[in-house]
Coordinates of C-alpha atoms and ligand atoms in Angstrom, one line a residue:
Chain Y
M1 CA 20.0 22.5 3.2
P2 CA 23.6 23.6 2.1
R3 CA 23.9 19.8 2.4
I4 CA 22.0 19.0 -0.6
L5 CA 23.2 22.4 -2.5
P6 CA 25.4 19.9 -4.5
Q7 CA 22.8 17.8 -5.8
V8 CA 20.9 21.2 -6.9
L9 CA 23.2 22.2 -9.2
R10 CA 24.0 19.3 -10.1
N11 CA 20.2 19.1 -11.2
L12 CA 20.6 22.9 -12.7
F13 CA 22.3 21.4 -15.6
R14 CA 21.2 18.4 -16.7
K15 CA 18.5 17.3 -18.8
P16 CA 15.5 16.5 -17.3
F17 CA 14.0 13.2 -15.4
T18 CA 10.8 14.0 -16.8
V19 CA 9.8 13.8 -21.0
K20 CA 8.1 16.2 -22.3
Y21 CA 4.6 13.6 -22.9
P22 CA 2.8 14.0 -25.5
Y23 CA 5.3 15.0 -27.6
V24 CA 7.5 12.1 -26.3
K25 CA 6.7 9.0 -25.3
V26 CA 8.2 6.1 -22.8
E27 CA 6.5 3.2 -24.0
P28 CA 5.4 0.7 -21.8
P29 CA 7.4 -2.7 -20.9
E30 CA 6.3 -6.3 -22.0
G31 CA 3.0 -7.7 -20.4
Y32 CA 1.9 -3.5 -19.2
R33 CA -2.1 -4.3 -18.4
G34 CA -3.2 -1.8 -21.0
R35 CA -6.8 -1.3 -22.1
L36 CA -8.2 -4.7 -23.4
A37 CA -9.1 -5.5 -26.7
I38 CA -11.8 -7.9 -27.9
N39 CA -11.5 -9.6 -31.0
K40 CA -15.1 -10.0 -31.6
E41 CA -14.4 -13.3 -34.4
R42 CA -12.4 -15.2 -32.0
C43 CA -15.3 -15.0 -29.2
I44 CA -17.5 -18.3 -28.6
R45 CA -19.8 -16.5 -26.2
C46 CA -19.1 -18.7 -23.4
W47 CA -19.5 -16.3 -21.1
L48 CA -16.6 -17.2 -18.3
C49 CA -14.8 -13.7 -18.6
I50 CA -18.9 -12.3 -17.2
H51 CA -18.3 -14.8 -14.2
T52 CA -14.5 -13.8 -13.8
C53 CA -14.3 -10.1 -13.9
P54 CA -14.4 -8.8 -10.3
A55 CA -15.6 -5.5 -11.3
R56 CA -18.3 -6.9 -13.2
A57 CA -17.7 -4.9 -16.1
I58 CA -17.8 -7.1 -18.9
S59 CA -22.1 -6.8 -19.9
V60 CA -22.9 -8.8 -23.6
D61 CA -23.6 -6.1 -26.4
K62 CA -27.0 -6.4 -27.1
E63 CA -26.2 -6.0 -31.2
T64 CA -23.9 -7.5 -31.7
K65 CA -24.2 -10.4 -28.9
R66 CA -20.4 -10.2 -27.6
P67 CA -19.8 -9.0 -24.3
S68 CA -18.5 -5.1 -24.0
I69 CA -16.8 -4.4 -21.7
W70 CA -17.2 -0.6 -19.8
L71 CA -13.7 0.9 -19.1
G72 CA -15.4 3.2 -16.4
R73 CA -15.9 0.1 -14.1
C74 CA -12.6 -2.1 -15.5
T75 CA -9.8 -1.9 -12.9
F76 CA -7.6 -3.8 -15.3
C77 CA -6.2 -7.1 -13.7
G78 CA -6.2 -9.4 -16.2
E79 CA -8.2 -11.7 -15.0
C80 CA -10.7 -12.1 -18.1
A81 CA -7.9 -12.7 -20.7
E82 CA -6.6 -14.7 -18.9
V83 CA -9.3 -17.3 -18.5
C84 CA -11.3 -16.5 -22.5
P85 CA -10.5 -20.2 -23.5
T86 CA -9.8 -19.0 -27.2
K87 CA -7.9 -15.9 -26.4
A88 CA -10.6 -13.3 -27.7
I89 CA -9.5 -11.0 -24.8
T90 CA -6.5 -9.8 -24.7
M91 CA -4.4 -6.8 -22.8
T92 CA -2.7 -3.9 -25.4
K93 CA -0.2 -1.3 -24.0
E94 CA -2.4 1.8 -25.0
F95 CA -2.9 3.4 -22.0
E96 CA -4.0 6.6 -23.3
Y97 CA -7.7 6.1 -22.9
T98 CA -9.2 9.4 -21.0
T99 CA -11.8 10.2 -23.2
L100 CA -15.2 13.0 -22.4
Y101 CA -17.9 10.7 -22.8
E102 CA -18.1 6.8 -21.4
K103 CA -17.5 4.5 -24.1
Chain N
M1 CA -7.4 28.6 29.3
T2 CA -7.0 26.7 26.7
F3 CA -7.9 27.0 22.8
V4 CA -9.3 24.2 20.5
V5 CA -7.7 23.9 17.6
P6 CA -9.9 21.8 14.5
V7 CA -7.8 20.0 11.9
G8 CA -9.6 18.2 9.5
P9 CA -11.8 16.5 7.7
Q10 CA -10.7 19.3 4.9
H11 CA -7.3 20.8 5.7
P12 CA -4.3 21.6 3.6
M13 CA -1.9 19.7 5.6
L14 CA -4.1 16.2 5.7
K15 CA -3.9 14.1 2.8
E16 CA -7.1 12.3 3.2
P17 CA -10.1 13.5 5.3
E18 CA -9.6 12.9 8.9
F19 CA -10.8 15.0 12.5
F20 CA -7.8 16.1 15.1
R21 CA -9.4 18.3 17.4
F22 CA -6.1 20.0 19.1
E23 CA -6.6 21.7 22.6
V24 CA -4.0 24.4 22.5
K25 CA -2.6 26.6 25.7
G26 CA -0.8 29.1 24.1
E27 CA 1.3 27.5 21.4
E28 CA 1.6 24.4 23.6
I29 CA -0.6 21.3 23.0
V30 CA -2.0 20.3 25.5
G31 CA -4.5 17.0 24.1
V32 CA -6.1 15.8 21.0
D33 CA -8.9 14.2 20.1
I34 CA -9.8 12.2 17.2
R35 CA -12.7 11.0 15.5
L36 CA -12.3 8.0 12.8
G37 CA -14.1 7.3 9.8
Y38 CA -14.3 10.3 7.6
A39 CA -12.8 7.9 4.8
H40 CA -15.7 4.7 5.7
R41 CA -16.1 3.1 2.5
G42 CA -17.6 -0.6 3.9
I43 CA -15.2 -2.5 2.3
E44 CA -15.5 -5.2 5.3
E45 CA -19.6 -5.4 4.1
A46 CA -18.5 -5.4 0.6
L47 CA -16.0 -8.4 1.5
S48 CA -18.5 -10.6 3.2
R49 CA -20.7 -10.3 -0.5
R50 CA -18.8 -11.7 -3.2
S51 CA -16.8 -14.5 -3.6
Y52 CA -13.2 -15.5 -2.4
K53 CA -11.5 -15.1 -5.6
H54 CA -13.3 -11.4 -6.4
N55 CA -12.3 -10.3 -2.6
V56 CA -8.5 -10.4 -4.1
Y57 CA -9.2 -7.4 -6.1
L58 CA -11.3 -5.9 -4.1
C59 CA -8.4 -5.8 -0.5
E60 CA -5.5 -4.8 -3.0
R61 CA -7.8 -1.6 -3.0
I62 CA -8.2 -1.1 0.9
C63 CA -4.6 0.7 0.5
G64 CA -3.3 2.0 -2.7
I65 CA 0.2 1.8 -1.4
C66 CA -0.6 -1.0 0.3
N67 CA -2.0 -3.4 -2.3
V68 CA 0.5 -6.2 -2.2
V69 CA 0.5 -6.6 1.2
H70 CA -2.9 -6.2 1.8
S71 CA -4.1 -8.9 -1.0
T72 CA -0.9 -11.4 0.0
T73 CA -2.4 -11.5 3.4
Y74 CA -5.9 -12.6 2.1
C75 CA -5.0 -15.3 0.0
Q76 CA -2.4 -16.4 2.5
T77 CA -5.8 -16.6 4.8
V78 CA -8.0 -18.0 2.4
E79 CA -5.3 -20.1 1.5
Q80 CA -4.7 -21.3 5.5
L81 CA -9.1 -21.7 5.1
A82 CA -8.4 -24.2 2.3
G83 CA -5.7 -25.7 3.6
V84 CA -3.4 -24.9 0.9
E85 CA 0.0 -24.2 0.9
P86 CA 1.5 -21.9 -2.3
P87 CA 4.5 -23.6 -5.1
E88 CA 8.2 -21.5 -3.2
R89 CA 8.8 -20.2 -6.1
A90 CA 5.5 -17.9 -5.5
K91 CA 6.6 -17.1 -1.7
Y92 CA 9.6 -15.7 -3.0
I93 CA 7.6 -13.7 -5.7
R94 CA 5.5 -12.3 -3.1
A95 CA 8.2 -11.5 -0.9
I96 CA 10.5 -9.4 -3.9
L97 CA 6.9 -7.4 -4.8
M98 CA 6.3 -6.6 -1.2
E99 CA 9.5 -5.7 -0.2
L100 CA 9.5 -3.7 -3.8
E101 CA 6.6 -2.4 -2.1
R102 CA 7.7 -1.3 1.1
I103 CA 10.7 0.5 -0.6
H104 CA 8.1 2.2 -2.2
S105 CA 6.3 4.0 0.2
H106 CA 9.2 4.0 2.3
L107 CA 10.6 6.7 -0.4
L108 CA 6.7 8.5 -0.8
W109 CA 6.9 8.9 3.2
L110 CA 10.4 10.4 2.7
G111 CA 9.2 12.8 0.2
V112 CA 5.6 14.3 2.1
A113 CA 7.6 13.7 5.7
A114 CA 10.5 16.6 3.5
H115 CA 7.4 18.9 2.2
Q116 CA 5.9 19.1 5.3
I117 CA 8.7 20.1 7.1
G118 CA 9.2 23.1 3.6
F119 CA 11.7 20.9 2.4
N120 CA 10.4 20.6 -0.9
T121 CA 13.7 19.7 -2.7
L122 CA 14.3 16.5 -0.9
F123 CA 10.5 15.9 -1.6
M124 CA 11.3 16.6 -5.2
L125 CA 14.5 14.2 -4.9
A126 CA 12.6 11.4 -3.5
W127 CA 10.2 11.5 -5.9
R128 CA 12.1 11.1 -8.4
D129 CA 13.9 8.7 -6.7
R130 CA 10.9 6.1 -6.2
E131 CA 10.0 6.4 -10.2
Y132 CA 13.2 3.4 -10.3
V133 CA 10.7 1.7 -8.2
M134 CA 8.0 2.3 -10.2
D135 CA 9.6 0.9 -12.5
L136 CA 10.6 -2.3 -11.7
R137 CA 7.1 -2.9 -10.2
E138 CA 6.0 -1.9 -13.8
L139 CA 8.3 -4.4 -15.6
I140 CA 7.3 -7.4 -13.4
S141 CA 3.6 -6.8 -12.5
G142 CA 2.0 -5.0 -14.9
G143 CA 0.8 -2.4 -14.0
R144 CA 3.0 0.8 -11.7
V145 CA 0.8 0.8 -8.5
H146 CA -1.7 -2.1 -8.8
S147 CA 0.3 -5.6 -9.0
A148 CA -2.8 -7.6 -9.7
M149 CA 0.2 -10.1 -9.3
N150 CA -1.4 -12.0 -6.0
T151 CA -4.2 -15.7 -6.9
I152 CA -5.3 -17.5 -4.1
G153 CA -2.2 -20.3 -4.4
G154 CA -0.1 -18.4 -5.5
V155 CA 0.4 -15.9 -8.0
R156 CA -0.5 -14.7 -10.9
R157 CA 2.2 -14.3 -13.3
D158 CA 6.1 -15.5 -13.1
V159 CA 9.5 -13.2 -13.2
R160 CA 11.0 -14.0 -16.5
S161 CA 14.8 -14.0 -16.2
E162 CA 15.5 -11.7 -18.3
H163 CA 13.8 -9.1 -16.4
V164 CA 16.5 -10.2 -14.0
P165 CA 19.2 -8.0 -14.5
T166 CA 17.4 -4.6 -15.4
M167 CA 15.7 -5.7 -12.2
L168 CA 19.2 -5.6 -9.8
R169 CA 20.5 -2.3 -12.0
G170 CA 17.0 -0.3 -10.5
L171 CA 18.2 -2.2 -7.7
D172 CA 21.9 -0.3 -7.8
K173 CA 20.3 2.8 -9.0
L174 CA 18.2 2.5 -5.7
E175 CA 20.5 1.8 -3.2
Q176 CA 22.5 4.5 -4.7
S177 CA 20.6 7.3 -4.2
A178 CA 19.0 5.4 -1.3
R179 CA 22.5 5.7 1.0
Y180 CA 22.7 9.6 0.0
Y181 CA 19.0 10.5 1.2
T182 CA 20.0 8.3 4.9
D183 CA 23.5 10.6 5.2
L184 CA 21.1 13.5 4.6
W185 CA 18.7 12.9 7.5
G186 CA 21.6 12.6 9.4
S187 CA 23.5 15.4 8.6
D188 CA 20.9 18.0 7.1
R189 CA 20.7 20.9 9.7
T190 CA 16.9 21.7 8.2
I191 CA 16.0 18.2 9.0
L192 CA 17.8 17.8 12.4
A193 CA 16.6 21.4 13.6
R194 CA 12.7 20.0 12.3
C195 CA 12.9 16.4 13.8
T196 CA 15.5 15.9 16.6
N197 CA 13.2 15.7 19.7
V198 CA 10.0 16.2 18.3
G199 CA 6.7 13.9 18.5
V200 CA 8.8 11.6 21.1
L201 CA 6.7 8.8 22.0
S202 CA 8.8 7.0 24.3
K203 CA 9.6 3.3 24.4
D204 CA 7.2 2.4 27.2
D205 CA 4.7 4.2 25.9
A206 CA 4.8 2.5 22.6
I207 CA 4.8 -0.9 24.2
K208 CA 1.7 0.2 26.3
F209 CA -0.1 1.9 23.8
C210 CA 0.9 -1.1 20.9
A211 CA 2.9 1.0 18.5
V212 CA 3.5 -0.8 15.5
G213 CA 6.2 -1.2 12.8
P214 CA 8.5 2.0 12.0
L215 CA 6.7 3.7 14.9
A216 CA 7.8 0.7 17.6
R217 CA 10.8 0.0 16.0
A218 CA 11.8 3.9 16.2
S219 CA 11.3 3.7 20.3
D220 CA 14.0 0.5 20.6
V221 CA 10.6 -1.8 20.7
K222 CA 12.2 -4.8 18.4
V223 CA 9.1 -5.9 16.4
D224 CA 9.0 -7.0 12.6
I225 CA 5.9 -9.7 11.9
R226 CA 8.7 -10.4 9.2
K227 CA 11.0 -12.3 12.1
D228 CA 8.9 -12.3 15.2
D229 CA 6.3 -14.7 12.4
P230 CA 7.7 -15.7 9.8
Y231 CA 5.3 -16.0 7.3
G232 CA 6.2 -17.1 3.5
A233 CA 9.3 -17.2 2.0
Y234 CA 11.2 -14.7 4.8
G235 CA 12.0 -17.5 7.2
A236 CA 14.4 -18.0 4.3
L237 CA 15.9 -14.8 3.9
S238 CA 17.7 -12.9 6.1
F239 CA 17.6 -9.4 7.0
N240 CA 17.8 -7.1 9.5
V241 CA 15.0 -5.5 11.9
I242 CA 15.9 -2.1 11.7
T243 CA 15.4 -0.2 15.5
E244 CA 16.7 3.3 17.0
Q245 CA 16.9 4.9 20.4
E246 CA 15.5 7.8 20.3
G247 CA 11.5 7.9 19.6
D248 CA 11.3 11.2 18.2
V249 CA 10.2 11.7 14.6
W250 CA 14.1 11.6 13.2
A251 CA 14.1 8.3 14.7
K252 CA 11.6 7.2 12.7
G253 CA 12.6 8.8 9.1
M254 CA 15.6 7.0 10.3
V255 CA 14.0 3.4 10.8
R256 CA 12.2 3.8 7.3
L257 CA 15.4 4.9 5.0
R258 CA 17.6 2.2 7.0
E259 CA 14.8 -0.1 6.1
I260 CA 14.8 0.7 2.3
L261 CA 18.4 -0.2 2.2
E262 CA 17.4 -3.8 4.1
S263 CA 14.3 -4.6 1.2
I264 CA 17.2 -3.5 -1.2
K265 CA 19.1 -6.1 0.0
I266 CA 16.1 -8.8 0.3
V267 CA 15.5 -8.5 -2.9
R268 CA 18.4 -8.7 -4.7
Q269 CA 18.6 -12.5 -2.6
A270 CA 15.4 -13.3 -3.3
L271 CA 16.2 -13.0 -6.7
K272 CA 19.8 -14.9 -6.4
E273 CA 17.7 -17.8 -4.6
L274 CA 14.4 -18.0 -6.7
P275 CA 13.9 -21.3 -6.4
S276 CA 12.7 -22.6 -9.9
G277 CA 9.2 -24.6 -10.7
P278 CA 5.4 -24.0 -11.3
V279 CA 4.1 -20.7 -9.1
R280 CA 0.4 -21.4 -8.6
T281 CA -1.5 -24.2 -7.1
P282 CA -4.8 -24.6 -8.2
V283 CA -7.3 -24.0 -5.4
E284 CA -11.0 -26.1 -4.5
L285 CA -12.9 -22.4 -3.1
K286 CA -15.4 -23.9 -1.0
I287 CA -14.1 -24.2 2.1
P288 CA -15.9 -25.8 4.6
P289 CA -16.8 -23.5 7.7
N290 CA -13.8 -22.3 9.8
E291 CA -11.8 -19.4 11.2
T292 CA -8.4 -18.4 10.8
V293 CA -6.3 -15.1 11.3
E294 CA -3.2 -14.1 9.5
R295 CA -0.3 -11.4 9.8
T296 CA 2.3 -9.5 7.9
E297 CA 4.1 -6.9 7.7
A298 CA 2.9 -4.3 5.9
P299 CA 4.6 -0.9 5.2
R300 CA 3.6 0.9 8.3
G301 CA 3.4 -2.2 10.7
E302 CA 1.2 -4.8 10.7
L303 CA -1.3 -5.9 9.5
I304 CA -3.7 -8.7 10.2
Y305 CA -6.5 -10.0 8.9
Y306 CA -9.1 -12.5 9.8
I307 CA -11.2 -14.7 7.2
R308 CA -14.5 -16.4 8.4
S309 CA -15.5 -19.0 5.9
N310 CA -19.7 -21.0 6.2
G311 CA -19.2 -23.8 3.0
T312 CA -19.4 -20.8 0.4
D313 CA -17.4 -19.9 -2.3
T314 CA -18.2 -16.2 0.3
P315 CA -16.4 -15.8 3.4
E316 CA -19.4 -15.0 5.9
R317 CA -17.1 -12.1 7.3
V318 CA -13.5 -10.9 6.8
R319 CA -12.6 -8.0 9.3
V320 CA -9.0 -6.4 8.8
R321 CA -6.5 -4.9 11.2
T322 CA -4.5 -2.1 9.4
P323 CA -1.2 -0.7 11.2
T324 CA -2.9 2.9 11.4
Y325 CA -5.3 1.7 13.1
G326 CA -3.0 0.3 15.5
N327 CA -0.5 4.0 15.7
F328 CA -3.4 6.3 16.0
A329 CA -3.1 5.3 20.3
S330 CA 0.1 6.6 20.4
M331 CA -0.3 9.7 19.0
K332 CA -2.0 11.4 21.6
S333 CA 2.0 10.6 23.8
M334 CA 3.2 12.3 20.4
F335 CA 1.6 15.0 20.8
A336 CA 1.4 16.5 24.4
G337 CA 4.0 19.1 24.8
G338 CA 4.9 19.3 21.3
T339 CA 3.3 23.1 19.1
V340 CA 1.4 23.9 16.7
A341 CA 3.9 24.1 14.2
E342 CA 5.0 20.4 14.7
I343 CA 1.7 19.1 13.5
P344 CA 1.6 17.9 10.5
I345 CA 5.6 16.2 10.8
V346 CA 4.1 14.1 14.2
M347 CA 1.6 13.5 12.1
W348 CA 2.7 12.3 8.8
S349 CA 5.6 10.7 11.4
I350 CA 3.1 7.5 11.8
D351 CA 2.5 7.4 8.0
P352 CA -1.0 7.9 8.6
C353 CA -3.1 6.5 5.8
F354 CA -7.3 7.4 6.7
G355 CA -8.2 5.2 3.6
C356 CA -6.8 1.9 4.6
N357 CA -8.0 2.9 9.0
D358 CA -12.1 3.5 8.5
R359 CA -14.3 1.1 7.8
I360 CA -16.0 0.4 12.1
T361 CA -15.4 3.4 13.5
L362 CA -18.8 5.3 14.3
V363 CA -18.5 8.9 15.3
D364 CA -21.6 10.3 17.3
S365 CA -22.2 13.4 16.9
H366 CA -23.7 14.5 19.3
T367 CA -21.5 13.9 22.4
G368 CA -18.6 14.9 19.1
K369 CA -16.8 11.0 20.8
A370 CA -15.7 8.5 18.6
R371 CA -15.3 4.6 19.4
V372 CA -15.1 1.2 17.9
V373 CA -17.8 -0.7 18.2
S374 CA -18.0 -4.7 17.7
F375 CA -19.6 -6.1 14.7
D376 CA -22.5 -8.2 17.2
E377 CA -23.0 -4.1 18.8
L378 CA -23.0 -3.2 15.3
R379 CA -25.5 -5.6 14.3
R380 CA -28.1 -5.0 16.9
W381 CA -27.6 -0.8 16.4
K382 CA -30.8 1.0 16.3
K383 CA -30.7 3.9 15.2
Ligands
SF4_1 S1 -9.8 -6.7 -16.9 FE1 -10.5 -7.7 -15.3 S2 -11.9 -5.8 -14.2 FE2 -11.5 -5.3 -16.7 S3 -13.2 -6.3 -17.6 FE3 -11.2 -8.3 -17.7 S4 -11.9 -9.3 -15.6 FE4 -12.9 -7.1 -15.5
SF4_2 S1 -13.9 -16.1 -22.3 FE1 -13.6 -15.2 -24.3 S2 -14.6 -16.2 -25.3 FE2 -16.0 -16.2 -24.0 S3 -17.3 -14.9 -23.6 FE3 -15.8 -14.4 -22.8 S4 -14.4 -13.0 -25.0 FE4 -15.9 -14.8 -25.1

């Protein structure tokens, strides 16, 4: 224990290592695999994304006839964004997707 | 007269559900019985129902902490089956990721080990410095924990040259703190009092019970798959195999801490010598009937994958042997003769990962006996 005391004392007087999260936000780095965004206009309905998704998280939306991603199953691997021929699916840097509901 | 102290399946000491039955005589432990299987998730069966490509992500989820090494071993096995060779650059990127993973796994171990001996200051400090390596992983792979980098035939994204200076800066910080912890582990009174001569695994026992990874190396058995059977880029990277003589909990910690320093060296070298070229070779994933085994050195020891293909795009059988499984046999000799208060730290000294271990052990609830059955036996299992 005594050997670690200098560290402990130093930590007492310096600013905290953590950030006060909801007020201060840390920007994720470029290329972060966050929430997926689908550009419905660009989609050509080839359904490649549905076949590629390892988590089977993508289904066809009955109303718009476009793919929709169930984020509860998505593992954020980014395969769908990689395979999409028109780049209709992209990965954003957004990481706050906690909701009370499924959608 | 002996008493039985049951630990688990739900117990504050265990981070995952598993059942241990300690026989004690007063304070002294005379026997231990281990029942596995509480975290069985049926992953091997699931692996034989999905295509090779989808399995990469499922393998990654066998273990969260060692996800890169799981997916790398899986990809290497399938590459061997399909007869393709990933490009050199991809091999180096895999090595970088695997070593970053080793650093983060060992720092995580240090934190929890400190917590198990009631040294929470060190726990907080170790986990604070673990954030540096998590940031580096996030930088190159896009995710803090799951890298999603590996794919059959290479890696999915490249390490960009503008990331290299950031990586080197992060490694410097890590090296500084790893040196500090190595110092501390060797000199702090609390650590020495709680960890020396505790849970000793002798060299003979380590060999007899086929211990793997840091556990074996702490008992002076020089095994490291990266050196013994080089895979990927490890043949070209220079590093030392760390061993200690004592075989106690302290030595197990020291091996891990010194391995962090070696891993930092490997990442630096790999970044410096990163060959140029593509990172991915295309693979035709209809693999004719064949079978193969591949092994790698995970942070916890030797990891083995066996895959049998049958001509379709799904494997017929995937078998995974995780390092924790290889280390369970040594547990009895580590516990015998110790005291009850030593249970948490000795258990943690093998760095158990039950989640990745539990796949095919059966527990007979009538006799209380756990035994491992082969796949054929399981198929013929009636009850
Ligand atoms: S990111 Fe991966 S898991 Fe999520 S929808 Fe796309 S392919 Fe499926
Ligand atoms: S891959 Fe792209 S274009 Fe094809 S269905 Fe999916 S979103 Fe649409």
